[in-house]
Coordinates of C-alpha atoms in Angstrom, one line a residue:
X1 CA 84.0 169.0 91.4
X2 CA 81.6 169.6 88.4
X3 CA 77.8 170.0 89.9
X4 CA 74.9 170.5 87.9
X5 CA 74.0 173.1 85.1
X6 CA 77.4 174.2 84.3
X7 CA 78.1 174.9 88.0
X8 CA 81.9 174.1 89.2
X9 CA 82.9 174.7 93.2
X10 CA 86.4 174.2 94.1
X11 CA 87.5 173.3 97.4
X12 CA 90.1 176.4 99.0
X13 CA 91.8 176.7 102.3
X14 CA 91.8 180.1 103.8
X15 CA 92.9 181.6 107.0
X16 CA 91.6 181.9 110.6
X17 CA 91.1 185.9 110.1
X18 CA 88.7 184.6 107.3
X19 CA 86.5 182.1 108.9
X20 CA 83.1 182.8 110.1
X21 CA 82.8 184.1 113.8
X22 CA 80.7 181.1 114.8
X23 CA 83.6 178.7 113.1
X24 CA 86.4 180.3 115.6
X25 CA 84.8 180.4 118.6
X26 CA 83.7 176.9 118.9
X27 CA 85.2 174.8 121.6
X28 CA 87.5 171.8 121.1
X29 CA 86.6 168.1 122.0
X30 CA 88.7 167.6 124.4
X31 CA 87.8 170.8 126.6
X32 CA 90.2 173.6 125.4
X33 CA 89.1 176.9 124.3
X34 CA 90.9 176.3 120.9
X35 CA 89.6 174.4 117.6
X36 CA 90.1 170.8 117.1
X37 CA 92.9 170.4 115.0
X38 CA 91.2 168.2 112.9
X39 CA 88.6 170.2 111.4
X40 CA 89.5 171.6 108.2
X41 CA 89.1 175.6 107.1
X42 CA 85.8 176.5 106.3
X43 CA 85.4 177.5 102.5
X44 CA 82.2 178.5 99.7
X45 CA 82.0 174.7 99.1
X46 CA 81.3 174.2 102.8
X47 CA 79.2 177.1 102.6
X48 CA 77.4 175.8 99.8
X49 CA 76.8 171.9 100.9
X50 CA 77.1 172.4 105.0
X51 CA 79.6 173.0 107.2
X52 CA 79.7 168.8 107.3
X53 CA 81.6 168.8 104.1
X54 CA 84.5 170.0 105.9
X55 CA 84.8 167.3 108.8
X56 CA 82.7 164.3 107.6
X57 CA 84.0 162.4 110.9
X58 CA 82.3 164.8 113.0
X59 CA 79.5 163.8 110.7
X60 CA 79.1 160.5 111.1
X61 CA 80.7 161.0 115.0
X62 CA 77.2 162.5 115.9
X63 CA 75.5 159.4 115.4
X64 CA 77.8 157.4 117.8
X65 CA 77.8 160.2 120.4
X66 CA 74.3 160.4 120.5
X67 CA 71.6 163.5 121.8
X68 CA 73.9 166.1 123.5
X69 CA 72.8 167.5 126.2
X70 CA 73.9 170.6 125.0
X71 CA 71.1 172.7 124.1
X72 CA 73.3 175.1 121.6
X73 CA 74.4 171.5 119.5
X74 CA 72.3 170.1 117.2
X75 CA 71.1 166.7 117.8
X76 CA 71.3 163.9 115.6
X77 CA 68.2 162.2 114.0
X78 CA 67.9 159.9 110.8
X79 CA 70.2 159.4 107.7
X80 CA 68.8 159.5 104.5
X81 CA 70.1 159.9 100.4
X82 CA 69.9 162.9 99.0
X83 CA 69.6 163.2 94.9
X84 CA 70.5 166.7 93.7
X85 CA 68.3 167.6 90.4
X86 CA 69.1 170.4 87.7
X87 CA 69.7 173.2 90.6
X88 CA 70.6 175.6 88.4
X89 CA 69.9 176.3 84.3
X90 CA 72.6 176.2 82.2
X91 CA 72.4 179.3 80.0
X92 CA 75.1 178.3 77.6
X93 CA 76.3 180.6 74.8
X94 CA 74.7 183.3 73.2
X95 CA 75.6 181.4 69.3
X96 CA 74.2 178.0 70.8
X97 CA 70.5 180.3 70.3
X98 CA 69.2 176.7 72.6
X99 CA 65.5 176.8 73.1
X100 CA 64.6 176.6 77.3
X101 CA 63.8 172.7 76.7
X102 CA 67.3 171.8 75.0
X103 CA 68.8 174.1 77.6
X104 CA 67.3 171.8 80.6
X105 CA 67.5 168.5 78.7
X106 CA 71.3 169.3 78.3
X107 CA 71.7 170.1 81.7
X108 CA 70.0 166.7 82.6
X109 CA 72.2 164.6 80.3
X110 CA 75.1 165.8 81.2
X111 CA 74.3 164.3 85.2
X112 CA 73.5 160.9 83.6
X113 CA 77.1 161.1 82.7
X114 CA 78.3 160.3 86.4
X115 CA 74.9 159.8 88.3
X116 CA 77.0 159.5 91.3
X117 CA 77.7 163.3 92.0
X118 CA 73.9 163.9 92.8
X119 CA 73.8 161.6 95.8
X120 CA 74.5 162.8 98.9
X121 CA 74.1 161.2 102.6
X122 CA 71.6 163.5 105.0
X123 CA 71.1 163.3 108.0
X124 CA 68.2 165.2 110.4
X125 CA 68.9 167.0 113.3
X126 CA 67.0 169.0 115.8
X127 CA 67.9 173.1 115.3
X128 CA 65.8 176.0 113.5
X129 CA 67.6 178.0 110.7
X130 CA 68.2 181.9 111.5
X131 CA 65.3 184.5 110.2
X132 CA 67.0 185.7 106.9
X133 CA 64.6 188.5 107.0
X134 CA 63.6 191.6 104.1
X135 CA 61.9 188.8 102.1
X136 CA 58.9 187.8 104.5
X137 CA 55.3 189.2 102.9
X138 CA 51.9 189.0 105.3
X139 CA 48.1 190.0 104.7
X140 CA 46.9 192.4 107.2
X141 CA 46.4 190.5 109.8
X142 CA 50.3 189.3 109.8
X143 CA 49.7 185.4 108.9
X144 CA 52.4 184.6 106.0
X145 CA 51.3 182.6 103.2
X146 CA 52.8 180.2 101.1
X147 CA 52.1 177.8 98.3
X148 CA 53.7 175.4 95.8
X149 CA 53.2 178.1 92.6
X150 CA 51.1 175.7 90.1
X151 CA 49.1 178.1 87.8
X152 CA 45.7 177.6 88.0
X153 CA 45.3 176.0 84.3
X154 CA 43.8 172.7 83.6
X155 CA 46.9 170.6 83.6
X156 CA 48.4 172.3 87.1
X157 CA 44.7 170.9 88.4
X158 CA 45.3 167.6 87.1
X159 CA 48.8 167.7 88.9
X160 CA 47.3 168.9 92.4
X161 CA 44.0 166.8 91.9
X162 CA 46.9 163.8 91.0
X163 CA 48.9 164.8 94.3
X164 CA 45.7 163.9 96.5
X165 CA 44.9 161.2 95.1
X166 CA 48.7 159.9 95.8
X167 CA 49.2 161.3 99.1
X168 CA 45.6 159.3 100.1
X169 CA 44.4 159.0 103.7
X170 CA 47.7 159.7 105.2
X171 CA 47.1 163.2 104.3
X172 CA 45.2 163.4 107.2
X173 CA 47.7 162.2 109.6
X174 CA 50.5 164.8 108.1
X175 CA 48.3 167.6 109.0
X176 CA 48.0 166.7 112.5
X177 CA 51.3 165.8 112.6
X178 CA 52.4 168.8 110.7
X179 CA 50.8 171.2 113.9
X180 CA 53.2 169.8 116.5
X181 CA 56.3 169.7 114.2
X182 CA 59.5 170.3 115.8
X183 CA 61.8 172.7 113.9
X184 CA 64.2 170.2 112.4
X185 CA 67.3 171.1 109.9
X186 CA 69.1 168.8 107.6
X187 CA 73.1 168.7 106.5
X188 CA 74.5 166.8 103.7
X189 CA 77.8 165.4 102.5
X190 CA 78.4 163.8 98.9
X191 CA 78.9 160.0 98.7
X192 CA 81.9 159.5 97.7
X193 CA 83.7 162.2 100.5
X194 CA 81.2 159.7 102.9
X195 CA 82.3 156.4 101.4
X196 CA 86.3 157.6 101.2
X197 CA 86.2 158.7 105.2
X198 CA 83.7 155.9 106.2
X199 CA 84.0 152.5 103.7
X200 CA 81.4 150.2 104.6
X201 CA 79.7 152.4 106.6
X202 CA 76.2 152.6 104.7
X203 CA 75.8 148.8 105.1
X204 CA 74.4 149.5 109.0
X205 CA 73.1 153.2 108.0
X206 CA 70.8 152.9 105.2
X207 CA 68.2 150.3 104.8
X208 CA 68.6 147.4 102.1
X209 CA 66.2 149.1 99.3
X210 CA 68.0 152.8 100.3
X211 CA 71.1 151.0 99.6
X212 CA 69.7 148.9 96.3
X213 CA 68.5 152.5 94.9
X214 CA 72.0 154.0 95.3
X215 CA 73.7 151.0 94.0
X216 CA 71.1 151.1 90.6
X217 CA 71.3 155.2 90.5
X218 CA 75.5 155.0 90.0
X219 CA 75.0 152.3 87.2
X220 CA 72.3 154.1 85.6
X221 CA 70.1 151.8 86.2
X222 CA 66.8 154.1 86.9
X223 CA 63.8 151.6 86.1
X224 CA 65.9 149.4 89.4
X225 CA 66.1 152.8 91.2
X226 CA 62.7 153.7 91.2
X227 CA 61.3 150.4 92.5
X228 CA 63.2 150.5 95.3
X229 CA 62.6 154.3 96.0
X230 CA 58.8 153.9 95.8
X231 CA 58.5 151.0 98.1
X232 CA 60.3 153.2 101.1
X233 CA 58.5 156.3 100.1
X234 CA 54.8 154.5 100.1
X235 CA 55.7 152.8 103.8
X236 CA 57.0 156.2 104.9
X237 CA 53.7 157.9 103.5
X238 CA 51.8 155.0 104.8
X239 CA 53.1 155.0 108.3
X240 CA 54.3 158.7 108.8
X241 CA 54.2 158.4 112.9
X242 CA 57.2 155.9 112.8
X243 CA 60.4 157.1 113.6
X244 CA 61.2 160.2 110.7
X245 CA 58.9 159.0 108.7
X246 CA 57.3 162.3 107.9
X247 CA 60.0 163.7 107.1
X248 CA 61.4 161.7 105.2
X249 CA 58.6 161.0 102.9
X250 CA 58.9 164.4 101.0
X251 CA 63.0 164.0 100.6
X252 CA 62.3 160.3 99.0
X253 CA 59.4 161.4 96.7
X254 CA 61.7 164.3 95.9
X255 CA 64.5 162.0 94.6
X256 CA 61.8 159.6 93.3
X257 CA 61.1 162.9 90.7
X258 CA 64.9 163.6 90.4
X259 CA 65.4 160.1 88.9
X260 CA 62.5 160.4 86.8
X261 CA 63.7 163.3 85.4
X262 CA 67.4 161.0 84.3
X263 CA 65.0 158.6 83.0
X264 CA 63.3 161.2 80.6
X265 CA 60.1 161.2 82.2
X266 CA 59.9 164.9 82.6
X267 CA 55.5 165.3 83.2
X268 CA 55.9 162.9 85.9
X269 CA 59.3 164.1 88.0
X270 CA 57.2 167.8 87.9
X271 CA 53.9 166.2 89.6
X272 CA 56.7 164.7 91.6
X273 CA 58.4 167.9 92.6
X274 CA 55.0 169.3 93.5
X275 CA 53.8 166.5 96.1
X276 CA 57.2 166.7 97.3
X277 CA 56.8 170.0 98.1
X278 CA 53.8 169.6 99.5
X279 CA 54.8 166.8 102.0
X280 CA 57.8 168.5 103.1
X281 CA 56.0 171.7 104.0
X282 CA 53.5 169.6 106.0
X283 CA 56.5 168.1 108.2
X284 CA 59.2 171.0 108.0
X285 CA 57.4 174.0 107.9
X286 CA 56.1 176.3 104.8
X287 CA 59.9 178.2 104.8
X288 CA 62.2 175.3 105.5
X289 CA 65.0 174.8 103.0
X290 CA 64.3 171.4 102.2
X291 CA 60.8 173.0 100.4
X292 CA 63.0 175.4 98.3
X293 CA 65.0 172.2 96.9
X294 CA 61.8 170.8 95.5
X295 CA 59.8 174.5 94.1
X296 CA 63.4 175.3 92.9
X297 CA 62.8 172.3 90.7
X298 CA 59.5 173.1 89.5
X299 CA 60.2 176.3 88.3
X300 CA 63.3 174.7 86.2
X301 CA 60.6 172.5 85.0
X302 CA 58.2 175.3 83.9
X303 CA 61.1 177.2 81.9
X304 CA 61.6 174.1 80.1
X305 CA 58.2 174.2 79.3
X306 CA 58.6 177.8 78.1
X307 CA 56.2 178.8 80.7
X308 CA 58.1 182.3 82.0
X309 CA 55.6 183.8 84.3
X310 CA 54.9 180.4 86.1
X311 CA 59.0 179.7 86.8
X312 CA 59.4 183.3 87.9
X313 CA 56.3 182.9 90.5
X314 CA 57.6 179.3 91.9
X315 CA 61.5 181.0 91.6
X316 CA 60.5 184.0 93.6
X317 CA 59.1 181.9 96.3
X318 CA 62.0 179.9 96.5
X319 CA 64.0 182.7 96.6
X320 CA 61.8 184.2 99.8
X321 CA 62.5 180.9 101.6
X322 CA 66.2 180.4 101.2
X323 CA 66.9 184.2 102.5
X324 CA 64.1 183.9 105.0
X325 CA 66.2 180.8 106.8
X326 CA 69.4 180.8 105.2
X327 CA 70.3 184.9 104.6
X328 CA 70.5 187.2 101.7
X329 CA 74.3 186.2 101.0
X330 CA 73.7 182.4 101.4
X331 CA 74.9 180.7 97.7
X332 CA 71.5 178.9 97.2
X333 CA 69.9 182.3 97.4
X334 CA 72.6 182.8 94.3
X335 CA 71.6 179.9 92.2
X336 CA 67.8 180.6 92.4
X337 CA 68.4 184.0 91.2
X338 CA 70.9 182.6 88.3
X339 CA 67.8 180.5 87.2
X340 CA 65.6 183.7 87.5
X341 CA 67.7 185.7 85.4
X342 CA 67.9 182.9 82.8
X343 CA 64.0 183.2 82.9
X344 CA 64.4 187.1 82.0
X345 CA 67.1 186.4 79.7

């Protein structure tokens, strides 16, 4: 299936001496020692989107099973949409001689052609990611450090003095929230492998405005989309103590930017992208995946600005994140350093 800037994965089967360790030891449902004959060979495009792409019953089975009272399986928590932005630059041809923001606003146009392949269905679940390791830095006294990557200019003030004002007295609440966090991880699956295993299933799953904004995203309709999006992400900012509330807030304003970004409104979807990142660290952690999504986004945002040094900085910290909890050979690690070397290209 075409993804964004240029990328194309490709679903293969390949065989039980190829599968990940972890893949062939796990125990069948009904109590044997083999796998579940259902559950299809792990490939790159599971490795890329979650090993969820490869058994979207199982999926969607967790939320009917319930908490397991098995401590080594992850534990379901809430479903949410998932819009996938740019991702990764598309460098193009060497003749083409594109300028950084035709290269991006390419990439972007080519996703309004079929909307639909950015939306995927999420869902939370209690686990930690493994320490990637080699890129973790520390001051002297062994505290690590992270930060969204503005540049200290005048208009990166206006975009953090804007993200303040926005985030407003919750901001308060996230950070005592954000001391008690639980280590939570999040898997995906595209919509239409959802839709085509489960029809009808998003009616109970999503709320009415989640499933108004999906509906409006896959006819283009953005103006439609938004609305709906910013009404669930200022109750979830409102009330983050409800439910997943504070999680969730940073994945909606994150695809509150992404659809700004198909709607042309490129200064906004980056002040987006920043809060975004900012809420998500708050609630996740400062090195959890979900933050890479949203500073991989900024720094795609600053080369289309033609700003080099500032997408390098926010790319490098991305790229710390996804080893530190995904690993060195982990495919996102590959698409942020694709971006990077468009940078130096």
């Amino acid at each position: 299936t075409p993804r964004s800037g240029g990328i194309t994965t490709t679903t293969t089967t390949t065989s039980a001496a190829t599968q990940p360790q972890a893949a062939t030891a796990r125990a069948s449902p009904t109590g044997g020692s083999g796998r579940s004959p259902s559950r299809n060979n792990i490939s790159l495009f599971a490795t890329l989107f979650g090993e969820c792409l490869c058994d979207a019953n199982s999926f969607r089975g967790a939320f009917a099973r319930g908490p397991s009272s098995d401590s080594d399986v992850s534990r379901p928590r809430s479903l949410y949409v998932e819009l996938d932005g740019v991702e990764c630059i598309n460098l193009g041809s060497v003749e083409a001689e594109q300028t950084p923001p035709q290269r991006v606003r390419e990439t972007i146009n080519q996703l309004c052609t079929d909307p639909t392949r950015l939306i995927s269905i999420g869902h939370l679940v209690d686990g930690t990611y493994h320490d990637g390791g080699a890129e973790s830095s520390s001051d002297a006294d062994g505290k690590k450090h992270h930060h969204v990557g503005f540049a200290d200019d005048q208009t990166d003030q206006s975009h953090t003095q804007t993200q303040t004002q926005t985030t407003g007295e919750s901001q308060d609440q996230y950070d005592r929230l954000s001391s008690s966090a639980i280590r939570v991880k999040t898997q995906m699956i595209p919509l239409e492998i959802y839709e085509s295993n489960h029809p009808g299933d998003l009616n109970s799953m999503l709320s009415r405005r989640e499933r108004a904004a999906v509906r409006h995203i896959r006819a283009g309709e953005y103006r439609e989309a938004l609305r709906q999006l910013e009404v669930v992400a200022d109750d979830q900012k409102r009330r983050p103590n409800r439910a997943d509330n504070k999680f969730l807030a940073g994945m909606t304003l994150h695809n509150i930017a992404v659809v700004h970004l198909l709607d042309g409104n490129d200064d906004e979807a980056l002040r987006l992208f920043g809060e975004a990142a900012e809420l998500k660290k708050a609630a996740f952690g400062p090195e959890h995946p979900a933050v890479a999504e949203s500073l991989d986004e900024i720094g795609i945002q600053y080369f289309a600005r033609e700003r080099p040094d500032d997408a390098l900085r926010v790319f490098t910290e991305a790229r710390k994140i996804r080893i530190n909890s995904l690993g060195q050979d982990h495919p996102k690690v590959a698409l942020v350093l694709s971006n990077m070397g468009c940078v130096y290209f």
